[in-house]
């Protein structure tokens, strides 16, 4: 039985590696995910039916409980995951991540009593419990922020120092519990649990909502670490492999995300910008801007040869993905070539625009990546920027003092006409002005993206 | 020296950790930006393997320890949510990315 | 079953091998063609680690076993050739590739 | 001591991984190699001074022997590696690889007697010995072939079947020795050794000289495997890590090499082509070819704006790298823009052209990779193909029946004039005709590359 179980565990471990590898490539990604799920199933079923030690007391009742719990979890998880709108994906990932963290925390909370006086086991238990708990409460805050229920970053005075003090306290407390476990009241672990919850909240709450994808990725690798500690405790290979893999891959992924946004992880965590409240550097600009009327814009678009649409965060906020697809189809009918220019960090999560536009059934071929579309702007008649700002800000190329300096951008100023749709002159995620709007070739088309584009579509139809 | 003893005793584990960390790092290297979100979500599903620990807790708990069983029950539910939700949401996301 | 016993007893080793193979594969993935030759040469130097085995043979051989010592001596020379020659030749090749 | 040794071993193992990783990137490659060498030194010194078990009988005499052997090996290895010409690198790698294989074989030969009756240890010993020996004798043959001392593939009748029979015999023999070791004469291991030597020769000798880089890479991973078996025997981590790493990385590298040449590993080993003796498929071509006189060519080049040189295997054969550099400098002085187009598998080893031209101090910036130069041919006045053939053969793009179909090529036919220097109309490595030579834009400039180019340079100087 032990042998068979270990083989199940080997299958699980290997599928995690192979699956994760395949997920890194667009062509194999979906299959990779399924392979991971398959290995997970093997590991879970193996554990239920084959895991037997001198401590286990398997019984029919327990099996019913376990399968009952799995059934409940599967039903809720499956339905939520299937039902939720595409644009709500990040908060859902955050929520599921929090559940994993809570699971790790509960394991630590129950195992504590059985391992009093065994510092090695206790250090795994306490570490897994604390990290899992932080991941849990942090993820819940991240969820609330992303779903808009907690939209402003809340910053206590001196929050960075405060957080570090709380963290230090947790570490000291944890070490004390591990070393002096014998004689301490069992409830002490619940106190540690409570403090860890508080820390998770304190850690996440000052960070701006827009930085949440990075934070979720970080908390994700925390949960991986918590799972790995569980693996140490039980000398369980799939928990170890899966946990360490996600811990290290997740850390690298977090850094890669930061890099794509041209930010450092510390500036995300300690909030250099991102909530809009911190002062952004970079020169402030003045100049004159031009407006364009919907009727003029309709004519301009209608008689263009080639139009490129640059979608950004505002498109997602306004939920204008359907109307933009309508506009695109309309123009195509009139013989205009229309493409979408996809900046890698447009929106608030990587791939945000792809997911958003896929939802409204825009053809995949029409979505062109930054590197491929940039040379095409030269031959473009009209660039229509919808709710994007930072990703078309020329300061990234020209102004070394700008916080986004060095980020590659969509070079829309090479096109003949630039039309920008947004509600006002206010800044985007990076909180900085955009010189593009003052470009003589640029006209502003103010208004909420959904409303404005609906009018535009109606206007074009009258032509 | 104690550190040396620790090292000799846990040698296999140390190599295992180092190699697994390398694999984790290598596996992610050079992933295109658009795949970051599904990859994050897929990794999220994989750490749901913590559910294996929750099942072990259930199996290990004495049959008359109601509180322990209740905690384990809850842990299994949470772990399942992580696993099932994680894989399903990733699958849905990746469906969006596939070329038609 | 014997295969299961073998598996349980050599579990650490099996995971070690699998992870090391993955690392080896991943580490090479996506190497540009021009680097194939120096990489081959560098890998060649690394398997020169077999010299460690030759040294162990020398240390293990009974001091009066002249034939054994002679074989070990030869093995250490050959291993050193592999290591030193390998690293030096790789270095020379890579020197050629560096941008001035 | 054991603890310190294990830490040395950990350092060694990790540097192998990190070093190999860094060697995969042009920027870090050299440092990666040094890191590997550093870790190797630590592992070796650690073993000499700290490896002590109940079997070890360290003594001053032994230390002298060990350091003496290392000194001899270092002196020979260092000098050979430093002295040899750049173009002789592949045979040198092959030779050093063979030495590693022989070292593994000797370990097996000495350890055999100590482990009679212990099938587990014996299986590691015999496997390491056999694989190391095959790698040894195979590498020596590869060395001889590359250095031209054995230039024709030698094919016994039915050599593929013969080889498989010998291999099967070795396996059966080895298994027998492992299981029935007690009672067998000790010399039996030497018999096995001899048979393995024969197999290594038989395996390598039918393969064409041009395929040797692939074979060396394969034998390289064999030696890695042999080292890994040594690691199993001694439970030695750096031997295991290094060996498995090189074994798996080497296998992948071998496949990558084959892929770059558009061949399969089996066709390399079983000799589909590559020795020039096997019949090549692909349509044979007829047509008229044009000659160009050296005086006309001198004028043509002298009054061009942009010349691209395509070096190939023939340039290496003729050792014409210095005179081509002279030509390039001369033309640059006359105001002609000159670049080199480097095909990834031009020559007979990856990076062959880079190494060759670096030897004659051609600037690195002038070497342009295939992907980057292909779009430039349109604006090129003259393409001068020197001793290249397959890498400019349009059949790779147009003729699905050609053995090189699908290999990306240098698209020289987009240039205004094509001049091809080679000695005759004979085929290159793939053994197929080249339609390019019949292109109306193409003129042949026959002759040995070194001789012809020397004349050309002299002629240009008179203008
Ligand atoms: N993709 C990721 O992974 C990720 C993650 C975190 C952060 N980020 C960061 O997010 C930024 C993304 O750039 P982006 O250009 O997409 O967005 P952005 O720079 O944040 O700008 C969005 C713009 O949309 C406008 N807007 C908001 N609601 C709108 C509505 N209902 N209708 C029309 N316009 C609306 C806003 O201007 P008004 O208020 O004037 O309308 C705002 O200037 C980058 O700085 C990136 O680094 C990206
Ligand atoms: N780079 C690698 O890793 C590697 C390894 C193994 C095989 N290969 C294969 O090798 C081929 C390389 O292509 P390639 O275009 O470089 O070479 P090639 O196709 O082998 O052609 C070389 C040409 O050079 C001419 N030549 C020989 N000696 C010469 C001399 N002294 N002066 C002038 N010309 C001379 C020969 O024609 P004449 O006899 O008429 O002069 C021959 O046609 C590819 O097929 C590739 O797949 C590459």
Coordinates of C-alpha atoms in Angstrom, one line a residue, chain D residues 104-452:
Chain D
X104 CA 35.0 6.2 -15.5
X105 CA 36.0 2.9 -17.1
X106 CA 39.1 2.6 -14.9
X107 CA 37.0 3.3 -11.7
X108 CA 34.8 0.4 -12.7
X109 CA 37.7 -1.9 -13.5
X110 CA 39.3 -1.4 -10.0
X111 CA 36.1 -1.4 -8.0
X112 CA 34.8 -4.6 -9.5
X113 CA 36.9 -6.9 -7.3
X114 CA 35.8 -5.2 -4.1
X115 CA 32.1 -5.7 -4.7
X116 CA 31.9 -9.3 -5.8
X117 CA 28.5 -10.7 -4.6
X118 CA 26.9 -7.3 -4.2
X119 CA 24.6 -7.0 -7.3
X120 CA 23.4 -3.4 -6.5
X121 CA 27.0 -2.0 -6.4
X122 CA 28.0 -4.2 -9.3
X123 CA 25.2 -2.9 -11.5
X124 CA 26.4 0.6 -10.9
X125 CA 30.0 -0.4 -11.5
X126 CA 29.4 -2.4 -14.6
X127 CA 27.0 0.1 -16.1
X128 CA 29.5 3.0 -15.5
X129 CA 32.4 1.0 -16.8
X130 CA 30.6 -0.1 -20.0
X131 CA 29.2 3.3 -20.8
X132 CA 32.4 5.0 -20.0
X133 CA 34.3 2.6 -22.2
X134 CA 32.0 3.1 -25.2
X135 CA 32.3 6.8 -24.8
X136 CA 36.1 6.4 -24.6
X137 CA 36.6 4.4 -27.8
X138 CA 33.8 6.2 -29.6
X139 CA 35.4 9.5 -28.8
X140 CA 38.8 8.4 -30.0
X141 CA 37.3 7.4 -33.4
X142 CA 35.5 10.7 -33.5
X143 CA 38.7 12.4 -32.9
X144 CA 40.5 10.6 -35.7
X145 CA 37.7 11.3 -38.1
X146 CA 37.6 15.0 -37.3
X147 CA 41.3 15.4 -37.5
X148 CA 41.2 13.8 -40.9
X149 CA 43.2 10.7 -40.0
X150 CA 40.2 8.5 -40.8
X151 CA 38.1 10.4 -43.2
X152 CA 35.8 7.9 -44.9
X153 CA 33.0 6.3 -43.0
X154 CA 33.8 2.6 -42.8
X155 CA 30.8 0.4 -43.2
X156 CA 30.9 -3.3 -42.6
X157 CA 28.1 -5.2 -44.4
X158 CA 24.9 -5.0 -42.4
X159 CA 26.6 -2.8 -39.9
X160 CA 23.4 -1.6 -38.3
X161 CA 22.4 -5.1 -37.5
X162 CA 25.9 -6.1 -36.5
X163 CA 26.1 -3.2 -34.0
X164 CA 22.8 -4.1 -32.5
X165 CA 23.9 -7.7 -32.0
X166 CA 27.1 -6.6 -30.3
X167 CA 25.1 -4.2 -28.1
X168 CA 22.7 -7.0 -27.1
X169 CA 25.6 -9.3 -26.3
X170 CA 27.2 -6.6 -24.1
X171 CA 23.9 -6.2 -22.1
X172 CA 23.4 -9.9 -21.7
X173 CA 27.1 -10.4 -20.7
X174 CA 26.9 -7.5 -18.2
X175 CA 23.7 -8.8 -16.6
X176 CA 25.3 -12.2 -16.3
X177 CA 28.4 -10.7 -14.6
X178 CA 26.4 -8.7 -12.2
X179 CA 24.2 -11.6 -11.1
X180 CA 26.7 -14.4 -11.1
X181 CA 29.7 -12.4 -9.9
X182 CA 30.8 -14.8 -7.1
X183 CA 33.0 -17.5 -8.5
X184 CA 33.7 -15.8 -11.8
X185 CA 37.4 -15.0 -12.5
X186 CA 38.2 -11.4 -11.8
X187 CA 39.5 -11.0 -15.3
X188 CA 36.0 -11.3 -16.7
X189 CA 35.5 -7.6 -16.2
X190 CA 38.5 -7.0 -18.6
X191 CA 36.7 -9.1 -21.2
X192 CA 33.6 -6.9 -20.9
X193 CA 35.9 -3.9 -21.1
X194 CA 37.3 -5.2 -24.4
X195 CA 33.9 -5.9 -25.9
X196 CA 32.7 -2.4 -24.9
X197 CA 35.8 -0.9 -26.6
X198 CA 34.9 -2.8 -29.8
X199 CA 31.3 -1.6 -29.6
X200 CA 32.3 2.1 -29.2
X201 CA 34.4 1.7 -32.4
X202 CA 31.7 -0.1 -34.3
X203 CA 29.1 2.5 -33.2
X204 CA 31.1 5.5 -34.4
X205 CA 33.0 4.3 -37.4
X206 CA 30.2 4.1 -40.0
X207 CA 29.1 7.7 -39.2
X208 CA 30.3 10.4 -41.7
X209 CA 32.9 12.8 -40.5
X210 CA 30.6 15.7 -40.9
X211 CA 28.2 14.3 -38.4
X212 CA 30.8 14.1 -35.7
X213 CA 29.8 17.2 -33.7
X214 CA 26.4 15.5 -33.1
X215 CA 28.1 12.2 -32.2
X216 CA 30.5 14.0 -29.8
X217 CA 27.6 15.6 -28.1
X218 CA 25.9 12.2 -27.7
X219 CA 29.1 10.6 -26.4
X220 CA 29.4 13.5 -24.1
X221 CA 26.1 12.7 -22.5
X222 CA 27.2 9.1 -22.3
X223 CA 30.2 10.1 -20.2
X224 CA 27.8 12.2 -18.0
X225 CA 25.8 9.0 -17.5
X226 CA 28.9 7.1 -16.6
X227 CA 29.8 9.7 -14.0
X228 CA 26.3 9.5 -12.6
X229 CA 26.7 5.7 -12.1
X230 CA 29.9 6.5 -10.2
X231 CA 27.8 8.8 -8.1
X232 CA 25.4 6.1 -7.3
X233 CA 28.2 3.8 -6.3
X234 CA 29.8 6.2 -3.9
X235 CA 26.5 8.0 -3.0
X236 CA 28.4 11.1 -4.1
X237 CA 26.3 14.1 -4.8
X238 CA 28.4 16.2 -7.1
X239 CA 29.1 13.1 -9.3
X240 CA 25.4 12.5 -9.4
X241 CA 24.4 16.1 -10.0
X242 CA 27.1 16.7 -12.6
X243 CA 26.5 13.4 -14.3
X244 CA 22.7 13.5 -14.5
X245 CA 22.8 17.2 -15.5
X246 CA 25.3 16.5 -18.3
X247 CA 23.4 13.4 -19.3
X248 CA 20.1 15.1 -19.7
X249 CA 21.3 18.4 -20.9
X250 CA 23.7 16.7 -23.3
X251 CA 20.9 14.6 -24.8
X252 CA 18.7 17.7 -25.3
X253 CA 21.7 19.5 -26.8
X254 CA 22.3 16.6 -29.2
X255 CA 18.6 16.8 -30.3
X256 CA 18.9 20.6 -30.7
X257 CA 21.9 20.2 -32.9
X258 CA 20.1 17.7 -35.1
X259 CA 17.2 20.0 -35.3
X260 CA 19.3 23.0 -36.4
X261 CA 20.6 20.9 -39.2
X262 CA 17.1 19.6 -40.1
X263 CA 18.1 16.0 -39.4
X264 CA 16.9 13.3 -37.1
X265 CA 19.2 11.6 -34.6
X266 CA 18.5 8.2 -36.0
X267 CA 19.5 9.4 -39.5
X268 CA 22.7 10.7 -38.1
X269 CA 23.5 7.4 -36.3
X270 CA 22.3 5.1 -39.0
X271 CA 23.9 7.2 -41.7
X272 CA 21.1 8.4 -44.0
X273 CA 23.6 10.9 -45.5
X274 CA 26.5 12.8 -44.2
X275 CA 29.4 10.8 -45.6
X276 CA 28.7 11.8 -49.1
X277 CA 28.5 8.1 -49.9
X278 CA 24.9 7.6 -49.3
X279 CA 22.6 8.5 -52.2
X280 CA 20.8 11.7 -51.6
X281 CA 17.3 12.3 -52.7
X282 CA 16.0 15.5 -54.2
X283 CA 15.8 16.4 -57.9
X284 CA 18.9 16.7 -59.8
X285 CA 19.3 19.9 -61.8
X286 CA 20.6 20.9 -65.2
X287 CA 21.0 24.3 -66.8
X288 CA 23.7 26.7 -67.7
X289 CA 26.1 28.3 -65.3
X290 CA 28.1 31.5 -65.8
X291 CA 31.7 32.1 -64.9
X292 CA 33.2 35.4 -63.7
X293 CA 36.8 36.5 -64.3
X294 CA 38.7 37.8 -61.4
X295 CA 39.2 41.2 -63.1
X296 CA 35.5 41.7 -63.6
X297 CA 34.7 40.6 -60.1
X298 CA 37.3 43.1 -58.7
X299 CA 35.5 45.9 -60.6
X300 CA 32.1 44.7 -59.5
X301 CA 33.0 44.6 -55.9
X302 CA 35.0 47.8 -55.9
X303 CA 32.1 49.9 -57.2
X304 CA 29.4 48.3 -55.1
X305 CA 27.7 50.1 -52.2
X306 CA 27.0 47.0 -50.1
X307 CA 28.6 43.6 -50.1
X308 CA 27.5 40.6 -47.9
X309 CA 29.9 37.7 -47.5
X310 CA 28.4 34.3 -46.9
X311 CA 31.1 32.1 -45.4
X312 CA 30.7 28.3 -45.3
X313 CA 32.5 25.1 -44.7
X314 CA 34.8 25.6 -47.7
X315 CA 36.2 28.8 -46.1
X316 CA 37.3 26.7 -43.1
X317 CA 38.8 23.9 -45.3
X318 CA 40.8 26.4 -47.3
X319 CA 41.8 28.3 -44.1
X320 CA 40.8 31.5 -46.0
X321 CA 39.7 33.4 -42.9
X322 CA 42.6 35.8 -42.9
X323 CA 42.4 36.6 -46.6
X324 CA 38.7 37.2 -46.4
X325 CA 39.3 39.7 -43.6
X326 CA 41.8 41.4 -45.8
X327 CA 39.3 41.6 -48.6
X328 CA 36.7 43.0 -46.2
X329 CA 39.1 45.7 -44.9
X330 CA 40.2 46.6 -48.4
X331 CA 36.6 47.1 -49.6
X332 CA 35.7 49.1 -46.5
X333 CA 38.6 51.4 -47.3
X334 CA 37.2 51.9 -50.7
X335 CA 33.9 52.9 -49.1
X336 CA 32.0 49.6 -49.6
X337 CA 29.8 48.5 -46.7
X338 CA 30.8 44.9 -45.9
X339 CA 29.0 42.4 -43.6
X340 CA 29.1 38.7 -43.0
X341 CA 26.0 36.6 -43.0
X342 CA 26.3 33.8 -40.5
X343 CA 24.0 30.8 -40.9
X344 CA 23.6 28.9 -37.7
X345 CA 24.8 25.6 -39.1
X346 CA 27.3 26.9 -41.6
X347 CA 30.5 24.8 -41.4
X348 CA 30.7 21.6 -39.4
X349 CA 30.0 22.6 -35.8
X350 CA 27.6 25.2 -34.4
X351 CA 29.3 28.5 -34.2
X352 CA 32.0 27.3 -36.6
X353 CA 32.0 30.6 -38.6
X354 CA 32.0 32.8 -35.5
X355 CA 35.1 31.0 -34.1
X356 CA 36.8 30.9 -37.5
X357 CA 36.3 34.6 -38.3
X358 CA 37.1 35.7 -34.7
X359 CA 40.4 34.0 -35.2
X360 CA 41.3 36.5 -38.0
X361 CA 40.0 39.4 -35.8
X362 CA 36.9 40.2 -37.8
X363 CA 34.8 42.6 -35.7
X364 CA 32.0 40.9 -33.9
X365 CA 29.5 43.6 -35.1
X366 CA 30.1 42.6 -38.7
X367 CA 28.8 39.1 -38.1
X368 CA 25.1 39.2 -38.7
X369 CA 22.8 36.3 -37.8
X370 CA 20.5 34.8 -40.4
X371 CA 17.3 36.3 -39.2
X372 CA 18.8 39.8 -39.2
X373 CA 20.6 39.7 -42.5
X374 CA 17.8 38.1 -44.6
X375 CA 15.8 41.3 -44.9
X376 CA 18.9 43.2 -45.8
X377 CA 19.7 41.2 -49.0
X378 CA 17.1 43.2 -50.9
X379 CA 19.4 46.3 -50.6
X380 CA 22.6 44.3 -51.2
X381 CA 24.6 44.8 -54.4
X382 CA 26.8 41.7 -54.3
X383 CA 26.6 38.6 -52.2
X384 CA 29.9 36.8 -52.1
X385 CA 29.4 33.1 -51.2
X386 CA 32.7 31.6 -50.1
X387 CA 32.7 27.8 -49.7
X388 CA 29.1 27.6 -48.6
X389 CA 26.5 25.5 -50.3
X390 CA 23.7 23.9 -48.4
X391 CA 23.0 27.0 -46.3
X392 CA 22.2 29.0 -49.5
X393 CA 20.4 26.2 -51.3
X394 CA 16.8 27.4 -52.3
X395 CA 15.7 23.7 -52.4
X396 CA 15.3 24.0 -48.7
X397 CA 12.4 26.4 -49.4
X398 CA 11.0 25.1 -52.7
X399 CA 11.6 21.4 -53.0
X400 CA 9.7 19.2 -50.5
X401 CA 11.5 16.1 -51.7
X402 CA 14.9 17.6 -50.8
X403 CA 16.6 16.2 -47.7
X404 CA 17.2 19.7 -46.4
X405 CA 13.6 20.8 -47.1
X406 CA 12.4 23.0 -44.2
X407 CA 15.8 24.2 -43.1
X408 CA 15.9 28.0 -42.9
X409 CA 18.4 29.4 -45.4
X410 CA 20.2 32.6 -46.2
X411 CA 18.0 34.1 -48.9
X412 CA 20.9 35.4 -51.1
X413 CA 18.8 35.3 -54.3
X414 CA 17.2 38.6 -53.2
X415 CA 20.4 40.4 -53.8
X416 CA 21.4 42.1 -57.2
X417 CA 24.4 39.9 -57.9
X418 CA 25.4 36.5 -56.5
X419 CA 29.0 35.4 -56.8
X420 CA 29.8 31.8 -55.6
X421 CA 33.4 30.7 -54.9
X422 CA 34.0 27.0 -54.7
X423 CA 36.4 24.6 -56.4
X424 CA 33.9 22.7 -58.6
X425 CA 30.3 22.0 -59.0
X426 CA 30.4 19.2 -56.4
X427 CA 27.8 19.1 -53.6
X428 CA 28.2 20.1 -50.0
X429 CA 27.4 18.2 -46.8
X430 CA 23.9 17.1 -47.7
X431 CA 25.2 15.8 -51.1
X432 CA 22.6 17.6 -53.2
X433 CA 22.7 19.9 -56.2
X434 CA 22.1 23.6 -55.8
X435 CA 19.7 25.4 -58.1
X436 CA 21.1 28.7 -57.0
X437 CA 24.2 28.2 -59.2
X438 CA 21.9 28.3 -62.2
X439 CA 20.2 31.5 -61.2
X440 CA 20.6 34.1 -64.0
X441 CA 21.9 36.6 -61.3
X442 CA 24.5 34.1 -60.2
X443 CA 28.1 33.8 -61.4
X444 CA 30.6 31.1 -60.3
X445 CA 34.1 32.1 -59.3
X446 CA 35.9 28.7 -59.3
X447 CA 39.0 27.9 -57.3
X448 CA 40.2 27.1 -53.8
X449 CA 38.9 29.8 -51.5
X450 CA 42.3 31.0 -50.2
X451 CA 44.0 31.0 -53.6
X452 CA 41.0 32.7 -55.4

